[in-house]
Short mmCIF file of N, CA and C in Angstrom, two decimals:
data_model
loop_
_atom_site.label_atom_id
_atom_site.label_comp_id
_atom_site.label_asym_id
_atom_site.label_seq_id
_atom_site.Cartn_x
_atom_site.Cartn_y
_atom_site.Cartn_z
N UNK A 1 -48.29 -50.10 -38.15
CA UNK A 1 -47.32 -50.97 -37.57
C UNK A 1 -45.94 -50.31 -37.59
N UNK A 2 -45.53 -49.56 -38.37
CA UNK A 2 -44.38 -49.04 -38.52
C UNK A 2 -43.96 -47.55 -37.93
N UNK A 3 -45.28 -47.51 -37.61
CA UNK A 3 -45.44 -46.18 -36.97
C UNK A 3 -45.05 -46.82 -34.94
N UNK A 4 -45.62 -48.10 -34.89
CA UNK A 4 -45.26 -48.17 -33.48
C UNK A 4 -43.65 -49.17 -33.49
N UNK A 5 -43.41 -49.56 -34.00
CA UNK A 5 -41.94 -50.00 -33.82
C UNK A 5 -41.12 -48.78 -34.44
N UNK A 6 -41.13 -47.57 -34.38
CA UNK A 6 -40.67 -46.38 -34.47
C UNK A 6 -41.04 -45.53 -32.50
N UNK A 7 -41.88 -45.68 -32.42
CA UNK A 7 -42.33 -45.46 -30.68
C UNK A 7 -41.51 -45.85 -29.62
N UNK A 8 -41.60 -47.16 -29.92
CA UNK A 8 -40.94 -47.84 -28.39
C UNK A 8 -39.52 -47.95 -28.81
N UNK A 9 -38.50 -48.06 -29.39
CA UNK A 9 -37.68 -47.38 -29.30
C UNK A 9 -37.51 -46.20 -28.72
N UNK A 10 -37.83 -45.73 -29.25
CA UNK A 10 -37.93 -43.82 -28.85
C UNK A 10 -38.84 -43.80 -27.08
N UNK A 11 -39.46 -43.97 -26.91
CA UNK A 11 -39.90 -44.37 -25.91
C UNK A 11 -38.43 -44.72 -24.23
N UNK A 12 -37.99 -45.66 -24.90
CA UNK A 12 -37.08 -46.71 -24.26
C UNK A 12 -36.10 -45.67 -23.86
N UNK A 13 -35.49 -44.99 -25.29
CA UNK A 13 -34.20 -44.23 -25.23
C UNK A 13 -34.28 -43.07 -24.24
N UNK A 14 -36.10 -42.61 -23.93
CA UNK A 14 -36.15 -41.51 -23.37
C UNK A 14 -36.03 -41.65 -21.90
N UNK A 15 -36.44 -42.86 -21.55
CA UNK A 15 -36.90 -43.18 -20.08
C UNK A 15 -34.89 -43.92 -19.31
N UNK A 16 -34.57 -44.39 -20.24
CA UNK A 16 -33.06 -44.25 -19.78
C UNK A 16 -32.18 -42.96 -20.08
N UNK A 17 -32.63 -41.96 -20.52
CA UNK A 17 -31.70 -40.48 -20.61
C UNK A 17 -32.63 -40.35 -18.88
N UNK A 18 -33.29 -40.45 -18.98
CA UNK A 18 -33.73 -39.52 -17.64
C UNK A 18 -33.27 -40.11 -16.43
N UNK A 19 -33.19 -41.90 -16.68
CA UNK A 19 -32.74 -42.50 -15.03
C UNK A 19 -31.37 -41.54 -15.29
N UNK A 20 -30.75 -41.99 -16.01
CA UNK A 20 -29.07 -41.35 -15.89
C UNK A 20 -28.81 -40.03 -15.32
N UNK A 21 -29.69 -39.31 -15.47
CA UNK A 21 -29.70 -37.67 -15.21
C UNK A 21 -29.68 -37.78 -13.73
N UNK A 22 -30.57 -38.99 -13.30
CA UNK A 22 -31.38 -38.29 -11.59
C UNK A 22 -29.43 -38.67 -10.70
N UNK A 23 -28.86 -39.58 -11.18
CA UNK A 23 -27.51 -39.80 -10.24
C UNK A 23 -26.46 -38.82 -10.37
N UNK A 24 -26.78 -37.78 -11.09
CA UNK A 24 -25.57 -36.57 -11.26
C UNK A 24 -25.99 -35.99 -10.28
N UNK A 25 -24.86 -35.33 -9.42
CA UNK A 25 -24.90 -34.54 -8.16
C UNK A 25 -24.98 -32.70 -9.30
N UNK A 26 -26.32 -32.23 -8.40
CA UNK A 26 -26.42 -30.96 -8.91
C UNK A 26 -24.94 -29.87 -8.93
N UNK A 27 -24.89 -28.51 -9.47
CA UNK A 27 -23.81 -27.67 -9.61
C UNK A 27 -24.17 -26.40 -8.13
N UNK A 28 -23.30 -26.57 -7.33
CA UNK A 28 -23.23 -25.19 -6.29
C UNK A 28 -24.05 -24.30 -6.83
N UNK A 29 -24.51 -23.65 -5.54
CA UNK A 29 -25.57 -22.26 -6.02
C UNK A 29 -24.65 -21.53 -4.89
N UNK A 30 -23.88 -21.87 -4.74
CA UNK A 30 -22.60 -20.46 -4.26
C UNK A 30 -22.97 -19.98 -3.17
N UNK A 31 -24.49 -20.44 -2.57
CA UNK A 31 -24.73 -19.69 -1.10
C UNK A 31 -24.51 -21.05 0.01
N UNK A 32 -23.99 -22.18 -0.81
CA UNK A 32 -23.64 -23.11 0.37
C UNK A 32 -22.40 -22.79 0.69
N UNK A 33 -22.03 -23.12 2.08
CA UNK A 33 -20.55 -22.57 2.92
C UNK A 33 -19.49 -24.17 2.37
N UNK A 34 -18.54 -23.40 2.16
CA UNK A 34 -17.12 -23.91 1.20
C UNK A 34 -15.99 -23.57 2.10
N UNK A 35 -15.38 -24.21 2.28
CA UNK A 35 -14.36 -24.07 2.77
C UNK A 35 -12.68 -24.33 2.00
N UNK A 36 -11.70 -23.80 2.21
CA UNK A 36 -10.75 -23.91 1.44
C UNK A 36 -9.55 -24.21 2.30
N UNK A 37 -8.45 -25.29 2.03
CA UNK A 37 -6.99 -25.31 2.87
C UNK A 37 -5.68 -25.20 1.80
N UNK A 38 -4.60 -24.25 2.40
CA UNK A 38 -3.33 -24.16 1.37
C UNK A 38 -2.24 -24.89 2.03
N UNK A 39 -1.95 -25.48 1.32
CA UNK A 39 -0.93 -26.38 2.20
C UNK A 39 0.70 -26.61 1.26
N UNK A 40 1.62 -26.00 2.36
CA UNK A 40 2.89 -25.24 2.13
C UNK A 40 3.78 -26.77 2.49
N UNK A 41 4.56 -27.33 1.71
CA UNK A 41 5.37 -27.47 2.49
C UNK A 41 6.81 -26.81 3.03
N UNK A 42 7.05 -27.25 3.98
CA UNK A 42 8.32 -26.15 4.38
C UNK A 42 9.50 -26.60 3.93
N UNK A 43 10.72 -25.66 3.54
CA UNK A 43 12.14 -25.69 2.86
C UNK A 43 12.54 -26.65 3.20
N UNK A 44 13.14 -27.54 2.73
CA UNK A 44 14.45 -28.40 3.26
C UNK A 44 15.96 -27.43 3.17
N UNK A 45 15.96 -27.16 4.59
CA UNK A 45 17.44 -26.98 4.67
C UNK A 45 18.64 -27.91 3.58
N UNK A 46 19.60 -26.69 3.37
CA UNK A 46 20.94 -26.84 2.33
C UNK A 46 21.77 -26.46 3.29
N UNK A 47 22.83 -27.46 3.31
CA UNK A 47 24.21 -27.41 4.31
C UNK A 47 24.96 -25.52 2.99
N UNK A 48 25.04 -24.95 3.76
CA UNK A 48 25.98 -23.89 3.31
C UNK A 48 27.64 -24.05 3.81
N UNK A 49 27.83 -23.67 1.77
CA UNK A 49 29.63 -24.36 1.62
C UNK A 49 30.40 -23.02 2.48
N UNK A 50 31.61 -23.25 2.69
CA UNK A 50 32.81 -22.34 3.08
C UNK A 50 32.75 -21.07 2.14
N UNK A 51 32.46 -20.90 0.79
CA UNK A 51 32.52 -20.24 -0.02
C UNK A 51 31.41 -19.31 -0.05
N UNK A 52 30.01 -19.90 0.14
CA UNK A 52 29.29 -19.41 0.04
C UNK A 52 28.74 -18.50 1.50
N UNK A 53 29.40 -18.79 1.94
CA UNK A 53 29.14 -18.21 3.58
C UNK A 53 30.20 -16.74 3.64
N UNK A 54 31.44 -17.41 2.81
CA UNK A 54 31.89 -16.12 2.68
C UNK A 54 30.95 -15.25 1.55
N UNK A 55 30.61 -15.25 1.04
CA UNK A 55 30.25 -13.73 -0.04
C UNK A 55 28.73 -13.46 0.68
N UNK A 56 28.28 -14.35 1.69
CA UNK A 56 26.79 -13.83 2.03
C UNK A 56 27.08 -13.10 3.65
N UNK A 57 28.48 -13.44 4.07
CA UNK A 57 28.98 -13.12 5.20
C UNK A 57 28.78 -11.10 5.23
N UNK A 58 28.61 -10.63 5.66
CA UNK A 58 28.75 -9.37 5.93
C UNK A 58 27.41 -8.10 6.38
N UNK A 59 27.97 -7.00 5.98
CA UNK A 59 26.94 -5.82 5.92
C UNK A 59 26.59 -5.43 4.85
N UNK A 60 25.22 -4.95 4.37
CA UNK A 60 24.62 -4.58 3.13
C UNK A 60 24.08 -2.84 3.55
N UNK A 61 24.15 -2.31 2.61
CA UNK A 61 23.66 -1.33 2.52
C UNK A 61 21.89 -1.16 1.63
N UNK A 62 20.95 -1.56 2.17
CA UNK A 62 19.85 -1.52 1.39
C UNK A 62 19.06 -0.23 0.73
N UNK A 63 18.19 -0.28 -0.34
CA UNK A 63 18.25 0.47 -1.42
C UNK A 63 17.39 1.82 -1.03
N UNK A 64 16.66 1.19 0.62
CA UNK A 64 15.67 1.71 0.82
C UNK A 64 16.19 3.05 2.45
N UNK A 65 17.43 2.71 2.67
CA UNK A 65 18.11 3.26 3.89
C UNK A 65 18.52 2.53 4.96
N UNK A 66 17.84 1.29 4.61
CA UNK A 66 18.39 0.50 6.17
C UNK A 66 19.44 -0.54 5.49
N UNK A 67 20.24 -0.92 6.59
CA UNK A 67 21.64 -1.42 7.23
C UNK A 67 21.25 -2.80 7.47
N UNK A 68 21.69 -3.84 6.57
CA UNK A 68 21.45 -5.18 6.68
C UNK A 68 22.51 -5.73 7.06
N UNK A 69 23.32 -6.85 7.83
CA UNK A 69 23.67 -7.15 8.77
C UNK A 69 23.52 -8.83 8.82
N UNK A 70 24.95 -10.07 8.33
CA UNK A 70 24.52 -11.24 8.17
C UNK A 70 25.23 -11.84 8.62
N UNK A 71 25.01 -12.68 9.73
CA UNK A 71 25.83 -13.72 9.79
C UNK A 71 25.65 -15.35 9.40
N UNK A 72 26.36 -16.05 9.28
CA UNK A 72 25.92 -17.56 8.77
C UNK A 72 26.58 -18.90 9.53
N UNK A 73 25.52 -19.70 9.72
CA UNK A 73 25.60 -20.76 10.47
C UNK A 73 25.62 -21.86 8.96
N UNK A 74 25.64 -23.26 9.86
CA UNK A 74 25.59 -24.26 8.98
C UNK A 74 24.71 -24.20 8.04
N UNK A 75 23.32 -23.85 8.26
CA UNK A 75 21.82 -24.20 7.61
C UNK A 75 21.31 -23.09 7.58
N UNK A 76 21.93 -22.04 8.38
CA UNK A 76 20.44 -21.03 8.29
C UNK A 76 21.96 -19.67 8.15
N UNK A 77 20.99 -18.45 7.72
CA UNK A 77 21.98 -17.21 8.14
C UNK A 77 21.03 -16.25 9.22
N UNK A 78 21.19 -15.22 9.77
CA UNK A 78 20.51 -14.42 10.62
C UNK A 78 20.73 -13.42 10.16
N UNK A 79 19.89 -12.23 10.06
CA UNK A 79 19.78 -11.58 8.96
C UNK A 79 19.48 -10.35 10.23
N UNK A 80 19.95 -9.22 10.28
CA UNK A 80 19.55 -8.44 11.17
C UNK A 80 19.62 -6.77 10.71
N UNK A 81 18.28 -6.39 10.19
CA UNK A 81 17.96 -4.75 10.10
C UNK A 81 17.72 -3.93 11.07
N UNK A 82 18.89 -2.69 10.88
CA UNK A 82 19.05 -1.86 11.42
C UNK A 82 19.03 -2.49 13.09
N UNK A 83 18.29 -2.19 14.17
CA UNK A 83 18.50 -2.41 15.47
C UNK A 83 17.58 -3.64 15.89
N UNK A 84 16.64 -4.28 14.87
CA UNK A 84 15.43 -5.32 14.96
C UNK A 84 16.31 -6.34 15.33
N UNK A 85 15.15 -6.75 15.81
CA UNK A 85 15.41 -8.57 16.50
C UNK A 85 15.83 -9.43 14.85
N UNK A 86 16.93 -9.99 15.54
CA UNK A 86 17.62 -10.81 13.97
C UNK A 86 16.47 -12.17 13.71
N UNK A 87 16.19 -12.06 12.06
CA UNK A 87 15.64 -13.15 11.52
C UNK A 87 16.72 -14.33 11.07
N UNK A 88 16.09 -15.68 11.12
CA UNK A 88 16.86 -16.39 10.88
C UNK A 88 16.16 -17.51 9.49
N UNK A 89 16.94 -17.07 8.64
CA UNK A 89 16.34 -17.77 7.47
C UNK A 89 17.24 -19.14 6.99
N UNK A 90 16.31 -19.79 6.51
CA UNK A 90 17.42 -21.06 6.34
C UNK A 90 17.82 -21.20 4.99
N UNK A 91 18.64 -21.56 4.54
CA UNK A 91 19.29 -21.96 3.26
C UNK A 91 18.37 -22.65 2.27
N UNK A 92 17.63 -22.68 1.06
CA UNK A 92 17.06 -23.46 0.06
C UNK A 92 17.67 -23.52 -0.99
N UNK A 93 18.69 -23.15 -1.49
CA UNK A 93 19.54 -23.19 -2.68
C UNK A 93 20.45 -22.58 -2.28
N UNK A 94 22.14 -22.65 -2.98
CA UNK A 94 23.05 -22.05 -3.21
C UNK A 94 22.46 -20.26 -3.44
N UNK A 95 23.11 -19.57 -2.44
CA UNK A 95 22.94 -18.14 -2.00
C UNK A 95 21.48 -17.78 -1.80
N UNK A 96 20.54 -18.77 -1.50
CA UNK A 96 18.90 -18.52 -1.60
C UNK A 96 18.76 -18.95 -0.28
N UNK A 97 17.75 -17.91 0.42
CA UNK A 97 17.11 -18.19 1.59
C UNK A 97 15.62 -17.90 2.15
N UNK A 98 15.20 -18.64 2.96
CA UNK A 98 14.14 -18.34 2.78
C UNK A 98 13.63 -18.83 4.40
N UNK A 99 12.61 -17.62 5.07
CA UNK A 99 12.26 -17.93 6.35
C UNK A 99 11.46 -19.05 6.67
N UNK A 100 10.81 -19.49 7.57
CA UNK A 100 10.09 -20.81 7.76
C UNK A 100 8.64 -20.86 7.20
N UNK A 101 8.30 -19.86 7.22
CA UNK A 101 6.73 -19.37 6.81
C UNK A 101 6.83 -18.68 5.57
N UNK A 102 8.33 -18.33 4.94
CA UNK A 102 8.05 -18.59 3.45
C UNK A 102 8.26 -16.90 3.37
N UNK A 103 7.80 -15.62 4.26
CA UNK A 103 6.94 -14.63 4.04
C UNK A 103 8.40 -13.71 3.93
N UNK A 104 9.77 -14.78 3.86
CA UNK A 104 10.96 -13.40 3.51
C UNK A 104 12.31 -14.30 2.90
N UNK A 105 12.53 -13.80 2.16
CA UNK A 105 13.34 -14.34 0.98
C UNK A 105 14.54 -13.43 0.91
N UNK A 106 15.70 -14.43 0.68
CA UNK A 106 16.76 -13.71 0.48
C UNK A 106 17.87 -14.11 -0.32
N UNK A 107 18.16 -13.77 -1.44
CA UNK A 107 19.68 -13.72 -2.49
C UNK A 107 20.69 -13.48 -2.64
N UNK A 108 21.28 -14.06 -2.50
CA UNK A 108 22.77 -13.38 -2.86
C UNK A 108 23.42 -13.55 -4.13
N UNK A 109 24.94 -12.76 -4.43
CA UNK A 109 25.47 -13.23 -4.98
C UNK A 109 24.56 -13.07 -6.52
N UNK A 110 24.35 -11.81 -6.62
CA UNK A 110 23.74 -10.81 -7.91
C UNK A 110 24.36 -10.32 -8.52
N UNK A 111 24.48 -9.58 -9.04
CA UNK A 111 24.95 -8.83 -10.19
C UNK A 111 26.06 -9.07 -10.83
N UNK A 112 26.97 -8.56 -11.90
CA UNK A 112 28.39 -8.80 -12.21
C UNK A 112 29.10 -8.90 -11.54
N UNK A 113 29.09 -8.38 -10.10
CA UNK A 113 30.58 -8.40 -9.61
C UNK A 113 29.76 -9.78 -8.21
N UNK A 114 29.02 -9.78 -8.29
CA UNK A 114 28.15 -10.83 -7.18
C UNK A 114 28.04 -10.34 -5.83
N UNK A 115 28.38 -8.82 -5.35
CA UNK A 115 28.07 -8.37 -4.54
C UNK A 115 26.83 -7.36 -4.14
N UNK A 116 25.74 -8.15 -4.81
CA UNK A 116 24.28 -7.01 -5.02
C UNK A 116 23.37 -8.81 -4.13
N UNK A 117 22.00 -8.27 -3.52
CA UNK A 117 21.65 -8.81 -3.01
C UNK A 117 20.36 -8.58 -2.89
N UNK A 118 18.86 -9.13 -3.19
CA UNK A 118 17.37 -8.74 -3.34
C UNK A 118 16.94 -9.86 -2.30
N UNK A 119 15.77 -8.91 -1.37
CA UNK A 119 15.54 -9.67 0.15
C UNK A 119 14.10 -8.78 -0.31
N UNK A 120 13.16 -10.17 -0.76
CA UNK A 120 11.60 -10.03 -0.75
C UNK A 120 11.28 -10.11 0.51
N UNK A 121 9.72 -9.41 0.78
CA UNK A 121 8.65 -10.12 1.95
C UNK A 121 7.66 -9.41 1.96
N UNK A 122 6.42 -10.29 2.36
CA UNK A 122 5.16 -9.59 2.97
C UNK A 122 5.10 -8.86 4.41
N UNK A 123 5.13 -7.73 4.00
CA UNK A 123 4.50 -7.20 5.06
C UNK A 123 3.52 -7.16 6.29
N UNK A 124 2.64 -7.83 5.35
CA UNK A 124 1.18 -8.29 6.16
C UNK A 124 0.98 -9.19 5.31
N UNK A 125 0.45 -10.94 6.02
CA UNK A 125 0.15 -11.73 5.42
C UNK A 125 -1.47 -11.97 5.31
N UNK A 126 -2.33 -10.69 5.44
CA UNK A 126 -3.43 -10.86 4.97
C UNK A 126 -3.74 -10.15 3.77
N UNK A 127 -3.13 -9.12 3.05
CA UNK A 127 -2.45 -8.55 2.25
C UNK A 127 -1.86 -9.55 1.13
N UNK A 128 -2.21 -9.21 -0.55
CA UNK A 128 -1.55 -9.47 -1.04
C UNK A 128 -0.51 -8.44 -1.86
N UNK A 129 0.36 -8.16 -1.01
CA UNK A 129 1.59 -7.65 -1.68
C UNK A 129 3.00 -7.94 -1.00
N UNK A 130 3.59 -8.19 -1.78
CA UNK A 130 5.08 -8.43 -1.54
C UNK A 130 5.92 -7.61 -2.02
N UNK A 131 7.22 -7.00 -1.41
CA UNK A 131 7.66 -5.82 -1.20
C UNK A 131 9.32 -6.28 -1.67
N UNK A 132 9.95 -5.70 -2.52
CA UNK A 132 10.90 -6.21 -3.22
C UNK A 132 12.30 -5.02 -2.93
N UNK A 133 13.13 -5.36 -2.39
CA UNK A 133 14.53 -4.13 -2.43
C UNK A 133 16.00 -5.03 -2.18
N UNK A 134 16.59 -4.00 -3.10
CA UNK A 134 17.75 -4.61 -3.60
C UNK A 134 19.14 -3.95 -2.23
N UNK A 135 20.04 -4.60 -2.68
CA UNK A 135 21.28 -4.09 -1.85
C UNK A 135 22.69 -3.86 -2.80
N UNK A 136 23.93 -3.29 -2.29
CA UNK A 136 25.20 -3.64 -2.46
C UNK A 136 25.84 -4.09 -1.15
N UNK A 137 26.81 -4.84 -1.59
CA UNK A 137 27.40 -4.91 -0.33
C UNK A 137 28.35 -3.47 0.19
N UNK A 138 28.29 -3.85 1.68
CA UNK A 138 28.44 -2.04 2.24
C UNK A 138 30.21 -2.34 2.47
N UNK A 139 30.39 -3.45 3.12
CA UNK A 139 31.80 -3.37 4.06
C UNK A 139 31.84 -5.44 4.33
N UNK A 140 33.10 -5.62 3.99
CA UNK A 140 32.93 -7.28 4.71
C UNK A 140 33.60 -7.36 5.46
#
């Protein structure tokens, strides 16, 4: 007798571990197709002050040989190397800028004297590397 009210317990406990098991969704076997989305949002434009337009205002001399070239609007500055079609990046912080797609970044207002300036970007955005060079200012 003590041997079967030791059973059905045990019995009972086993047959509810197993319903519970069958409603778990199995783990990927990695050959089903997955798909993935990155989702950016874009800068909110910063009104740029009188002040700050002056020290980002000018020509840079970059670290790498080319001739950077800035002018500044309300929201955005235009940024123009050597003879290329001018980029126009918009303002995200005090002396920080940054293009619409994110892929070029620009600083001002560096070093001790605040006339040094570092302008990231990807090269190729299938590529992961991002390409980093510094400036002085050349002439204002």
């Amino acid at each position: 007798m003590r041997l079967l009210s030791i059973l059905i317990p045990a019995s009972l406990l086993a047959l509810t571990a197993g319903a519970g098991a069958q409603d778990l969704p199995y783990p990927r076997t990695g050959t089903e197709a997955m798909s993935t989305v990155q989702v950016t949002a874009p800068a909110k434009p910063v009104l740029i002050q009188d002040d700050e337009a002056e020290v980002v205002t000018g020509a840079y001399a970059m670290s790498n040989g080319w001739r950077l070239k800035v002018d500044t609007g309300s929201r955005h500055i235009n940024a123009t190397i050597d003879k290329q079609k001018p980029m126009r990046l918009l303002a995200v912080a005090p002396y920080k800028f940054a293009s619409s797609d994110g892929n070029v970044t620009m600083e001002f207002n560096r070093g001790p004297w605040g006339d040094d300036m570092v302008m990231s970007y990807v090269p190729d955005p299938r590529l992961a590397q991002v390409i980093v060079i510094s400036s002085k200012m050349a002439q204002r």
